[in-house]
PDB file of C-alpha atoms in Angstrom:
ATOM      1  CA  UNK A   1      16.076  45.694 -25.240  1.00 43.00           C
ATOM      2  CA  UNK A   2      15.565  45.081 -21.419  1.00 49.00           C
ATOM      3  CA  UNK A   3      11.197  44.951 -22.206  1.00 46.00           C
ATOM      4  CA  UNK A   4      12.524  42.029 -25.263  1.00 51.00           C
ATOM      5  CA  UNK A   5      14.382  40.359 -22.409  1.00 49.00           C
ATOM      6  CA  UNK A   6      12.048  40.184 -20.069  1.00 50.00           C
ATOM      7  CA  UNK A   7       9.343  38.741 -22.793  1.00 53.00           C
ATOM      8  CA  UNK A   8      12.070  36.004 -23.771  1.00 46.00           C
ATOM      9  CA  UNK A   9      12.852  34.883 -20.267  1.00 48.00           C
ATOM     10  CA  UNK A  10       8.563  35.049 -19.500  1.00 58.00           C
ATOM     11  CA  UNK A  11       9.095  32.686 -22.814  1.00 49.00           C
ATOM     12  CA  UNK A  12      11.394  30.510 -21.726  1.00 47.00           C
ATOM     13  CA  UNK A  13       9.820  30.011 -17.972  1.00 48.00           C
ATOM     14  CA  UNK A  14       6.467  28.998 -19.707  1.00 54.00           C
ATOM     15  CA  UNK A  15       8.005  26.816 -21.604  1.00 52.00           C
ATOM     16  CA  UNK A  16       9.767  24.740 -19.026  1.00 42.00           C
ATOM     17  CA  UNK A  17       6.738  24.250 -17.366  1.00 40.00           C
ATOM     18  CA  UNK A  18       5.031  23.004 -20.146  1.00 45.00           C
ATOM     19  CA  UNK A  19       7.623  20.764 -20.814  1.00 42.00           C
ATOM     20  CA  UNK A  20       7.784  19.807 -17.561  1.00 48.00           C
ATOM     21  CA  UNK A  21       3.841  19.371 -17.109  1.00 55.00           C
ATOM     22  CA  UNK A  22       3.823  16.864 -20.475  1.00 50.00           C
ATOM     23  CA  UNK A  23       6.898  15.125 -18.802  1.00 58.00           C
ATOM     24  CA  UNK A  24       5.157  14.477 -15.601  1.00 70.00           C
ATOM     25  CA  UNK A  25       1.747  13.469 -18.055  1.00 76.00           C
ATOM     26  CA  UNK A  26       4.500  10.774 -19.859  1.00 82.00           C
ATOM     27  CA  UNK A  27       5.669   9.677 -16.958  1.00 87.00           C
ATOM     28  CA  UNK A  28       1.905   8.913 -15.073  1.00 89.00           C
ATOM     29  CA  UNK A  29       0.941   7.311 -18.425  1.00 91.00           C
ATOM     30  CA  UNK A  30       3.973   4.894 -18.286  1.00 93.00           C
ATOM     31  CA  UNK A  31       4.258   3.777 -14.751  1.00 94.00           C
ATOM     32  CA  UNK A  32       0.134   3.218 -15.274  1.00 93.00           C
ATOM     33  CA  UNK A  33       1.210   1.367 -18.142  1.00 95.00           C
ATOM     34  CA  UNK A  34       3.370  -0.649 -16.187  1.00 96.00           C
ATOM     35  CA  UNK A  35       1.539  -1.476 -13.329  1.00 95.00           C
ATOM     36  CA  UNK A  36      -1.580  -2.991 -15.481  1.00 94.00           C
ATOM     37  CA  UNK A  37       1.123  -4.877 -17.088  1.00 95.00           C
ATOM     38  CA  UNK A  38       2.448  -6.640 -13.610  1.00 96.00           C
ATOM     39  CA  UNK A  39      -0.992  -6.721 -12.952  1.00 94.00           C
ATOM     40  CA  UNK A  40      -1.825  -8.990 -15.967  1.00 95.00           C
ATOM     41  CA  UNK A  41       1.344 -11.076 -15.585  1.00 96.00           C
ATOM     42  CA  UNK A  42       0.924 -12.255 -12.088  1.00 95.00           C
ATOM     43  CA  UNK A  43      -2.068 -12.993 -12.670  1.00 93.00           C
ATOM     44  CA  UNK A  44      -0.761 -15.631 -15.542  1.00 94.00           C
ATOM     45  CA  UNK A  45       1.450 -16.125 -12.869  1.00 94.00           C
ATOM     46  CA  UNK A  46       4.949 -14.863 -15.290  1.00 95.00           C
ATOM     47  CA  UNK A  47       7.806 -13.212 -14.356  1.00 95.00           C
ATOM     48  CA  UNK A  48       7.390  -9.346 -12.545  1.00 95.00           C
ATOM     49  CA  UNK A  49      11.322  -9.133 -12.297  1.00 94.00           C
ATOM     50  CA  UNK A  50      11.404  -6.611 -15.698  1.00 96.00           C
ATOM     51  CA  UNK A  51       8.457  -4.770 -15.009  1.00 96.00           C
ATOM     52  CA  UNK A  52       9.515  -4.225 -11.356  1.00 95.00           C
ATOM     53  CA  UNK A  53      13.424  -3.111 -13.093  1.00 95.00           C
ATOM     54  CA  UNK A  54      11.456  -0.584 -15.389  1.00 95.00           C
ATOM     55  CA  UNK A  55       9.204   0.753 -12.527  1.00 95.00           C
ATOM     56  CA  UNK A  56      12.339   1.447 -10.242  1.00 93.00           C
ATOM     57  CA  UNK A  57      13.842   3.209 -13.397  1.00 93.00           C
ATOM     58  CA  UNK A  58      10.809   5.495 -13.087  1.00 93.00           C
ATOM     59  CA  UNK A  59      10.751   9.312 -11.164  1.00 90.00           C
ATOM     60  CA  UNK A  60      10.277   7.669  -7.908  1.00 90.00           C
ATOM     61  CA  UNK A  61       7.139  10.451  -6.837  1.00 89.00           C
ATOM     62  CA  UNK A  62       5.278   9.000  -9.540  1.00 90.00           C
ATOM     63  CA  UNK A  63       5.663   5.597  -9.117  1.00 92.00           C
ATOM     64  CA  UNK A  64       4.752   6.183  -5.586  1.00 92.00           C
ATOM     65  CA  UNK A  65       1.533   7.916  -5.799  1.00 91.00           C
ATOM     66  CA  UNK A  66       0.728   6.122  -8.765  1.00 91.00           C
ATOM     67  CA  UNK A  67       1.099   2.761  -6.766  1.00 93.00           C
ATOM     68  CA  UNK A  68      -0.974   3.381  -4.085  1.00 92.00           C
ATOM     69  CA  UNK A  69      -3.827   4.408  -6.205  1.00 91.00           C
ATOM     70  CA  UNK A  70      -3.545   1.226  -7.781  1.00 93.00           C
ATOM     71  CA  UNK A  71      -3.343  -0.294  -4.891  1.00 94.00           C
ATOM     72  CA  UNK A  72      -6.180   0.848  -2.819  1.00 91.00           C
ATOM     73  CA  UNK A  73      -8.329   2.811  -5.339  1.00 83.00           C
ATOM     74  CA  UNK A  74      -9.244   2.809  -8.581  1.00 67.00           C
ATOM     75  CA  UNK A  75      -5.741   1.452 -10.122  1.00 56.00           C
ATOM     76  CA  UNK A  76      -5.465   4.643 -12.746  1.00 52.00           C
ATOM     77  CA  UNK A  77      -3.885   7.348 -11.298  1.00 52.00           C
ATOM     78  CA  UNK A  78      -4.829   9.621 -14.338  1.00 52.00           C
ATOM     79  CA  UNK A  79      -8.527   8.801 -14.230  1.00 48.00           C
ATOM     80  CA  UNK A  80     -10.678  11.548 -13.483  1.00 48.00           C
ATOM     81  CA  UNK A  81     -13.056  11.104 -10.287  1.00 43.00           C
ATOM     82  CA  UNK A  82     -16.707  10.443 -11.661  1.00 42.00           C
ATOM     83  CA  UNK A  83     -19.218  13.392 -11.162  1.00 38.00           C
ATOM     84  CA  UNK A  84     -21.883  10.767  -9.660  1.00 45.00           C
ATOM     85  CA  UNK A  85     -21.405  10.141  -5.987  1.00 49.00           C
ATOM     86  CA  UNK A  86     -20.526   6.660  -5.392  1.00 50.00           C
ATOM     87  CA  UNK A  87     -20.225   5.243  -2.027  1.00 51.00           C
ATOM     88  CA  UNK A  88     -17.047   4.330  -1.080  1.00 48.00           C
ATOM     89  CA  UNK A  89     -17.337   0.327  -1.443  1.00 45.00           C
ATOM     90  CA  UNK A  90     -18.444   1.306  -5.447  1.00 49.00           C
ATOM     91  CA  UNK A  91     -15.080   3.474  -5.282  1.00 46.00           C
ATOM     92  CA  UNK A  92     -12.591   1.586  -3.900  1.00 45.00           C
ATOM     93  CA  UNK A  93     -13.354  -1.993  -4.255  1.00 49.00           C
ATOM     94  CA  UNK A  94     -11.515  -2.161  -8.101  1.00 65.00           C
ATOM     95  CA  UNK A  95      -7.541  -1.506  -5.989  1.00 87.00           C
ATOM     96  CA  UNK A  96      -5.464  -4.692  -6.952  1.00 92.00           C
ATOM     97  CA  UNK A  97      -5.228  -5.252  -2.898  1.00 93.00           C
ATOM     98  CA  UNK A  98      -9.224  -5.316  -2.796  1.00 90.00           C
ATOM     99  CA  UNK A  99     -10.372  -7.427  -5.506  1.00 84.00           C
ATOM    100  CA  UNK A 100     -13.781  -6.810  -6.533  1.00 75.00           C
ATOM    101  CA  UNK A 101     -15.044  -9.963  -7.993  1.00 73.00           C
ATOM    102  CA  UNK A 102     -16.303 -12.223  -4.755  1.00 75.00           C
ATOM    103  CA  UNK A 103     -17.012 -15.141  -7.407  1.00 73.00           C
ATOM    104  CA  UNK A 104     -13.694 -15.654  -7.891  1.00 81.00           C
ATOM    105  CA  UNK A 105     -11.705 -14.469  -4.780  1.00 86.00           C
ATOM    106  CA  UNK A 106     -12.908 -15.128  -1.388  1.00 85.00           C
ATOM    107  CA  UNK A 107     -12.746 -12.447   1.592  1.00 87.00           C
ATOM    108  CA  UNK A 108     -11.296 -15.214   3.415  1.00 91.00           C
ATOM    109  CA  UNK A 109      -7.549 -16.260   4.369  1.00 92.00           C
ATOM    110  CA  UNK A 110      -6.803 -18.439   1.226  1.00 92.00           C
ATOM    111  CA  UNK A 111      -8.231 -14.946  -0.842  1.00 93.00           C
ATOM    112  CA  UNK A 112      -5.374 -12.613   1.027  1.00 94.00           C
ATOM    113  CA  UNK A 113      -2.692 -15.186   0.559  1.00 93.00           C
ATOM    114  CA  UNK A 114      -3.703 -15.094  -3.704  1.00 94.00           C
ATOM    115  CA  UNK A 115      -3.601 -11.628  -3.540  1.00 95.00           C
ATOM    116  CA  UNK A 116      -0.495 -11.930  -1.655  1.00 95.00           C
ATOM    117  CA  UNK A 117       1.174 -13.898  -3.707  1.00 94.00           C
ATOM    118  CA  UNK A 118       0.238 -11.923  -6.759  1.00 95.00           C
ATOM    119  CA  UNK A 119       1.926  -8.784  -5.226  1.00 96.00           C
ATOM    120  CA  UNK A 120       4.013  -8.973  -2.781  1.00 95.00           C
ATOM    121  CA  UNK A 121       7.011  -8.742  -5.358  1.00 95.00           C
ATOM    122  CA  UNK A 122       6.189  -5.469  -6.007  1.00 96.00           C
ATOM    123  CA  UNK A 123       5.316  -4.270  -2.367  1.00 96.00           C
ATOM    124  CA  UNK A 124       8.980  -5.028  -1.604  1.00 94.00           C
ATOM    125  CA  UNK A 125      10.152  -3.170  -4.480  1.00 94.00           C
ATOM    126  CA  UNK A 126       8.329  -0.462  -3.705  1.00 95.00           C
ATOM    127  CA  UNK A 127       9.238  -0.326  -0.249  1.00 94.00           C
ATOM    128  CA  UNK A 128      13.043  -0.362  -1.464  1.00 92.00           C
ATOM    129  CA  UNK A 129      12.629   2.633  -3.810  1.00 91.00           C
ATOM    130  CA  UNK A 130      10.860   4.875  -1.308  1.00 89.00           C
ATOM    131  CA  UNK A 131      11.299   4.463   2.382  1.00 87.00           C
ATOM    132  CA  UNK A 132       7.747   6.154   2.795  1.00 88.00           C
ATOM    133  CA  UNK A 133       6.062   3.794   1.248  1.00 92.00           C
ATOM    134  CA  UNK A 134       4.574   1.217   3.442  1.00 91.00           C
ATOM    135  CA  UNK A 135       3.776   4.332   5.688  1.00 89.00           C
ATOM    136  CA  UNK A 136       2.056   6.185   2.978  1.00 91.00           C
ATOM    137  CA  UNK A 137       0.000   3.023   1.937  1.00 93.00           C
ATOM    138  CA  UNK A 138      -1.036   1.894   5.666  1.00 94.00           C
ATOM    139  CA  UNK A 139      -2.262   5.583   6.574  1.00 92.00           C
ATOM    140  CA  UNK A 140      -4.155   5.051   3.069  1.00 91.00           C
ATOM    141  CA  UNK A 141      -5.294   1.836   3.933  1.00 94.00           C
ATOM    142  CA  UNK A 142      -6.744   2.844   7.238  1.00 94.00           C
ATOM    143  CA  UNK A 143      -8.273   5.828   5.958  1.00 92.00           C
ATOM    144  CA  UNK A 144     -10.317   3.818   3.872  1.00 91.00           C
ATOM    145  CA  UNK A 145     -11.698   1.976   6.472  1.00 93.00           C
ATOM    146  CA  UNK A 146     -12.327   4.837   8.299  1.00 93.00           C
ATOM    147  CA  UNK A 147     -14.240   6.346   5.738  1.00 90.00           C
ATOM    148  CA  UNK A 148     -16.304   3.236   4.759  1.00 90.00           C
ATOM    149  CA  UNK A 149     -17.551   2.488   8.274  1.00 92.00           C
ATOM    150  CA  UNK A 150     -18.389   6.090   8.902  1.00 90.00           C
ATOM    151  CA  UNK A 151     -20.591   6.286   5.824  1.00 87.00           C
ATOM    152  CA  UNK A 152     -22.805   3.111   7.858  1.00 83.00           C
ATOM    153  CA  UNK A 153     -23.019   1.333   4.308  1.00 80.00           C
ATOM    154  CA  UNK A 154     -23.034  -2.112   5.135  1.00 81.00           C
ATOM    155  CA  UNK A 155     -24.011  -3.916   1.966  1.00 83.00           C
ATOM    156  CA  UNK A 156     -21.591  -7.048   1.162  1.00 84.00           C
ATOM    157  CA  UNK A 157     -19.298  -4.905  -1.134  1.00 85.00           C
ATOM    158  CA  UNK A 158     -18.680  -2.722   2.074  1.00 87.00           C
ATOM    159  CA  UNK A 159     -18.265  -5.800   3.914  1.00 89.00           C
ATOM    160  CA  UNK A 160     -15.583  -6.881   1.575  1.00 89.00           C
ATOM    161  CA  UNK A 161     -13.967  -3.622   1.285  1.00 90.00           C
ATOM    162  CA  UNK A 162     -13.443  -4.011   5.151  1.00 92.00           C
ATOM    163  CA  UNK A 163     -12.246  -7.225   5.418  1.00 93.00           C
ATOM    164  CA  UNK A 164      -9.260  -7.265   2.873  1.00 94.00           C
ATOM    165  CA  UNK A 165      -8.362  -3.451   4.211  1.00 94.00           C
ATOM    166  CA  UNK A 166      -7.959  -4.765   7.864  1.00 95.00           C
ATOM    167  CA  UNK A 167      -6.307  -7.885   6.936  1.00 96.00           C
ATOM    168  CA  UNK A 168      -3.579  -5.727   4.865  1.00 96.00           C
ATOM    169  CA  UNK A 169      -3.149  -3.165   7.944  1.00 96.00           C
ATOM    170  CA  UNK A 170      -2.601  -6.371   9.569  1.00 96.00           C
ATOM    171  CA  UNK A 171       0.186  -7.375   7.148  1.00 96.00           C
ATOM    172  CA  UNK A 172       1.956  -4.507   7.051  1.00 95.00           C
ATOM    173  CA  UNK A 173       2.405  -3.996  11.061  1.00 95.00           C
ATOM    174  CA  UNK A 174       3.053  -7.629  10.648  1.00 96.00           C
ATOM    175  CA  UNK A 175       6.686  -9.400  11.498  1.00 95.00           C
ATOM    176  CA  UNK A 176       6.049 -11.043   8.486  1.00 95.00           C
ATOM    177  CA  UNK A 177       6.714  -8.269   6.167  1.00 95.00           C
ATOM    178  CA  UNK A 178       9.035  -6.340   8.383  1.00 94.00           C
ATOM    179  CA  UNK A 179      11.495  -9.178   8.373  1.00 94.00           C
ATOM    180  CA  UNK A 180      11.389  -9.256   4.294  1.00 93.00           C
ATOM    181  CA  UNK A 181      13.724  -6.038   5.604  1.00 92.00           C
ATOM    182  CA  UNK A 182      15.218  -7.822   8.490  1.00 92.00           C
ATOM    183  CA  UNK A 183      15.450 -11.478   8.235  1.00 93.00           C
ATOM    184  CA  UNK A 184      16.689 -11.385  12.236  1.00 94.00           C
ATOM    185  CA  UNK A 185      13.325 -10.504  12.843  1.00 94.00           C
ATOM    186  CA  UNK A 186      11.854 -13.690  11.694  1.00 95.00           C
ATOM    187  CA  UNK A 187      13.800 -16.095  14.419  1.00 95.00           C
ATOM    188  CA  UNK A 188      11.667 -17.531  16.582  1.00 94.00           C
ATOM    189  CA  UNK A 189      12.311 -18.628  20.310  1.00 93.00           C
ATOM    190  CA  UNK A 190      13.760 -21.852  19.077  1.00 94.00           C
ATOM    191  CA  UNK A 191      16.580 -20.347  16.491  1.00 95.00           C
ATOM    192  CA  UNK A 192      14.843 -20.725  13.716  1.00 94.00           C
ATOM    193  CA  UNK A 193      14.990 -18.377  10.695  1.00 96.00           C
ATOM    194  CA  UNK A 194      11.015 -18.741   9.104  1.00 96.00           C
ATOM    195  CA  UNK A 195      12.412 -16.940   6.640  1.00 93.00           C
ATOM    196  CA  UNK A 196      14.932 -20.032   5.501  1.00 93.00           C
ATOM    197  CA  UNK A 197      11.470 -22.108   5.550  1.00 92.00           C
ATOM    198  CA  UNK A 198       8.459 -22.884   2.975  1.00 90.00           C
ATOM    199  CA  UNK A 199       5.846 -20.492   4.344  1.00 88.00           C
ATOM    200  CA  UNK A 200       3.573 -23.557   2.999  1.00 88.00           C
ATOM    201  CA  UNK A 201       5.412 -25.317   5.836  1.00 93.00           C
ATOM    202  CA  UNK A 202       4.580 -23.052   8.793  1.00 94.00           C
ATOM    203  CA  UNK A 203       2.996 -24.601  11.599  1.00 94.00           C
ATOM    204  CA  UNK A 204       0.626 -23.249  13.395  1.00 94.00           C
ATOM    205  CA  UNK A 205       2.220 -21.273  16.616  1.00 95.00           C
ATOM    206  CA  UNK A 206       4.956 -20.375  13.639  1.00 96.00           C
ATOM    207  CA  UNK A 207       2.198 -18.541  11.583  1.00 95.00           C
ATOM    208  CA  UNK A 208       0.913 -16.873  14.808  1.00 95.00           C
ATOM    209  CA  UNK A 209       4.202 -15.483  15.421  1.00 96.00           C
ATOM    210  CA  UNK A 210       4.885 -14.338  11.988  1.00 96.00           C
ATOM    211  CA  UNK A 211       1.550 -12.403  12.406  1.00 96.00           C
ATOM    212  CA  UNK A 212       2.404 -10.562  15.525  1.00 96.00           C
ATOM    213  CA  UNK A 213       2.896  -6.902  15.663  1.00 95.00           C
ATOM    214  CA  UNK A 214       5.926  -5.551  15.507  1.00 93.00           C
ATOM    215  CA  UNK A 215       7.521  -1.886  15.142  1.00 90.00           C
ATOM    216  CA  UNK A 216      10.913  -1.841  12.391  1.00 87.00           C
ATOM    217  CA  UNK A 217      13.068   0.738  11.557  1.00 83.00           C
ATOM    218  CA  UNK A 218      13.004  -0.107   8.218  1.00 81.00           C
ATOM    219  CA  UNK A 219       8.973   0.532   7.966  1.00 85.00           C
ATOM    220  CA  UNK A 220       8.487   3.523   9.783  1.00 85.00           C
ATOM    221  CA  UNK A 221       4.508   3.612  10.342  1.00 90.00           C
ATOM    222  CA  UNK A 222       3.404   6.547  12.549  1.00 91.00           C
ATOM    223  CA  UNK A 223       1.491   4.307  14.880  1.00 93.00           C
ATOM    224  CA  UNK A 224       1.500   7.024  17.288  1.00 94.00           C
ATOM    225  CA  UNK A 225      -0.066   9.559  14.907  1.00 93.00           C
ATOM    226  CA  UNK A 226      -2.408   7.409  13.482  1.00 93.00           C
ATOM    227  CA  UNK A 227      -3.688   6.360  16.948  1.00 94.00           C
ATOM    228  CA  UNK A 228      -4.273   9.974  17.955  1.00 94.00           C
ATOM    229  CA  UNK A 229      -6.193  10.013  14.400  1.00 92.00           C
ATOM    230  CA  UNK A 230      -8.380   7.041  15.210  1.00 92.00           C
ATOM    231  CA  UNK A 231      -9.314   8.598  18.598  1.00 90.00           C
ATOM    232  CA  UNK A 232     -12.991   8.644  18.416  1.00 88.00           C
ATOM    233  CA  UNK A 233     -13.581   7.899  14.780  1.00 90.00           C
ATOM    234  CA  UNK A 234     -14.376   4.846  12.749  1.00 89.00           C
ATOM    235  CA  UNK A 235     -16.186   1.528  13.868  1.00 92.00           C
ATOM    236  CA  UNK A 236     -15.304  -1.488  15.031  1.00 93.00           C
ATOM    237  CA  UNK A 237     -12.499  -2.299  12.657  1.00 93.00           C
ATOM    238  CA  UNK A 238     -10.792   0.870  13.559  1.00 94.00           C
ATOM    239  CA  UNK A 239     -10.907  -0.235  17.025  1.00 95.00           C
ATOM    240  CA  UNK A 240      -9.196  -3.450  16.092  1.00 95.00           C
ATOM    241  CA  UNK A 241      -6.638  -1.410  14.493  1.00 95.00           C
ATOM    242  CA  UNK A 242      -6.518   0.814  17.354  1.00 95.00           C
ATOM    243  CA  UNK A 243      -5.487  -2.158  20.010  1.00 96.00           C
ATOM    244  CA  UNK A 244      -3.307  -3.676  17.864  1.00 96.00           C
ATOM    245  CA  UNK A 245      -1.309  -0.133  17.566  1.00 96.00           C
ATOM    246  CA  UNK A 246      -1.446  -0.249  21.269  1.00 95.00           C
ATOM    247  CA  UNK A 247      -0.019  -3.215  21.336  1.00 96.00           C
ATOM    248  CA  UNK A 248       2.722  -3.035  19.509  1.00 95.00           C
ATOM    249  CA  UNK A 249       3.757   0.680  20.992  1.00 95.00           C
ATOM    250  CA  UNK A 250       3.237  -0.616  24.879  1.00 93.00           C
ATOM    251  CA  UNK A 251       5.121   1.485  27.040  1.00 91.00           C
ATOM    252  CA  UNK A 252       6.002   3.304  24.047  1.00 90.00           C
ATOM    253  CA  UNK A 253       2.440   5.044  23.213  1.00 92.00           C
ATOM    254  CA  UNK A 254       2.989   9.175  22.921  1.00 91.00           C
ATOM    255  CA  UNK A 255      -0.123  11.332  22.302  1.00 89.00           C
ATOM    256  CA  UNK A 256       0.986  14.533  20.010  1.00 83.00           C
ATOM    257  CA  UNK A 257      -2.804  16.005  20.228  1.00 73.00           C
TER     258      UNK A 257
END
């Protein structure tokens, strides 16, 4: 009786993790599902709101790694890695945040502000549902660039690769996206909310300060860790990345090395 016990609880146990495993599978499959489908409808420009609503219905550890796959790799986080070594502007230039196709979006400002536009719905959402997020996806973002300069490949996909990865490590250390969290953080010195205004209608010095650096509670980026990370490795957009950490931290730069 005890030996038939044992064998039905061993039962049981395998069972729940293969239940378990094919929910998991389900779950991958759907949020992929979903985020090809916001990816096609802001790109016809339609509404993200119910797509965004199922996503944030989703097990939240899926939709999080899933999300940053798609957004700085390959966009399928169920693919299987290719046996052929590709360098890593072949491997990472198809992430929705790194457009591949230079025909038809430029590595220049009016590119990033498409791209922008296209996502930034569901860069807030995300950030809402995990509070890890932006973190997760900057240390992803700068390990990319890392890797890519270390490898010495520049070829213009590399280039490109480079360019949109800095200029979204820009965005997300940015006051412009912390004060989507904090709208306080987007008064300037003359009491006015940029938030409140068309970003269309930003003037210049108003752009510049939406731009600037800025540490939030609400986006907690290790900028300390990831400076003691950079120490020594990368090129010379890692050292861009490096000084504008610095800058930001000031007095507050701690080494944990």
């Amino acid at each position: 009786l005890r030996v038939a016990s044992l064998q039905f609880l061993e039962f049981l146990f395998e069972r729940f993790w293969d239940v378990k495993t094919e929910q998991i599978g389900a779950a991958v499959s759907d949020v992929n599902s979903l985020l090809s489908q916001y990816k096609s409808a802001s790109k016809r420009n339609e509404s993200t709101r119910e797509i965004c609503k199922n996503l944030a219905s989703s097990p939240r550890s899926v939709v999080t790694s899933c999300a940053i796959k798609f957004l700085v790799h390959d966009g399928d986080c169920s693919s299987k890695a290719s046996s052929k070594q590709k360098q890593p502007s072949e491997l990472y230039k198809r992430g929705a945040l790194i457009p591949g196709n230079p025909s038809t979006i430029l590595s220049d400002e009016k590119g990033f502000e498409y791209i922008l536009k296209r996502y930034k719905q569901i860069l807030f959402e995300l950030q809402m549902m995990e509070d890890d997020f932006s973190l997760l996806l900057v240390v992803e973002i700068i390990g990319l660039i890392v890797s890519v300069e270390e490898t010495g490949v520049k070829d213009s996909s590399a280039e490109r690769v480079l360019w949109f990865a800095l200029r979204w490590a820009e965005y997300f250390s940015s006051r412009e996206f912390a004060s989507s969290f904090d709208s306080s953080l987007a008064v300037n010195s003359k009491g006015v909310n940029l938030r409140e205004k068309a970003q269309s209608k930003w003037k210049v010095e108003e752009k510049q300060f939406m731009s600037e650096g800025i540490r939030c509670r609400h986006i907690r980026i290790p900028f300390n860790g990831i400076l003691d990370e950079l120490e020594g490795r990368g090129g010379l957009l890692s050292r861009k990345i490096e000084q504008r950490f610095r800058d930001i931290l000031g007095t507050g730069r701690r080494s944990f090395k």
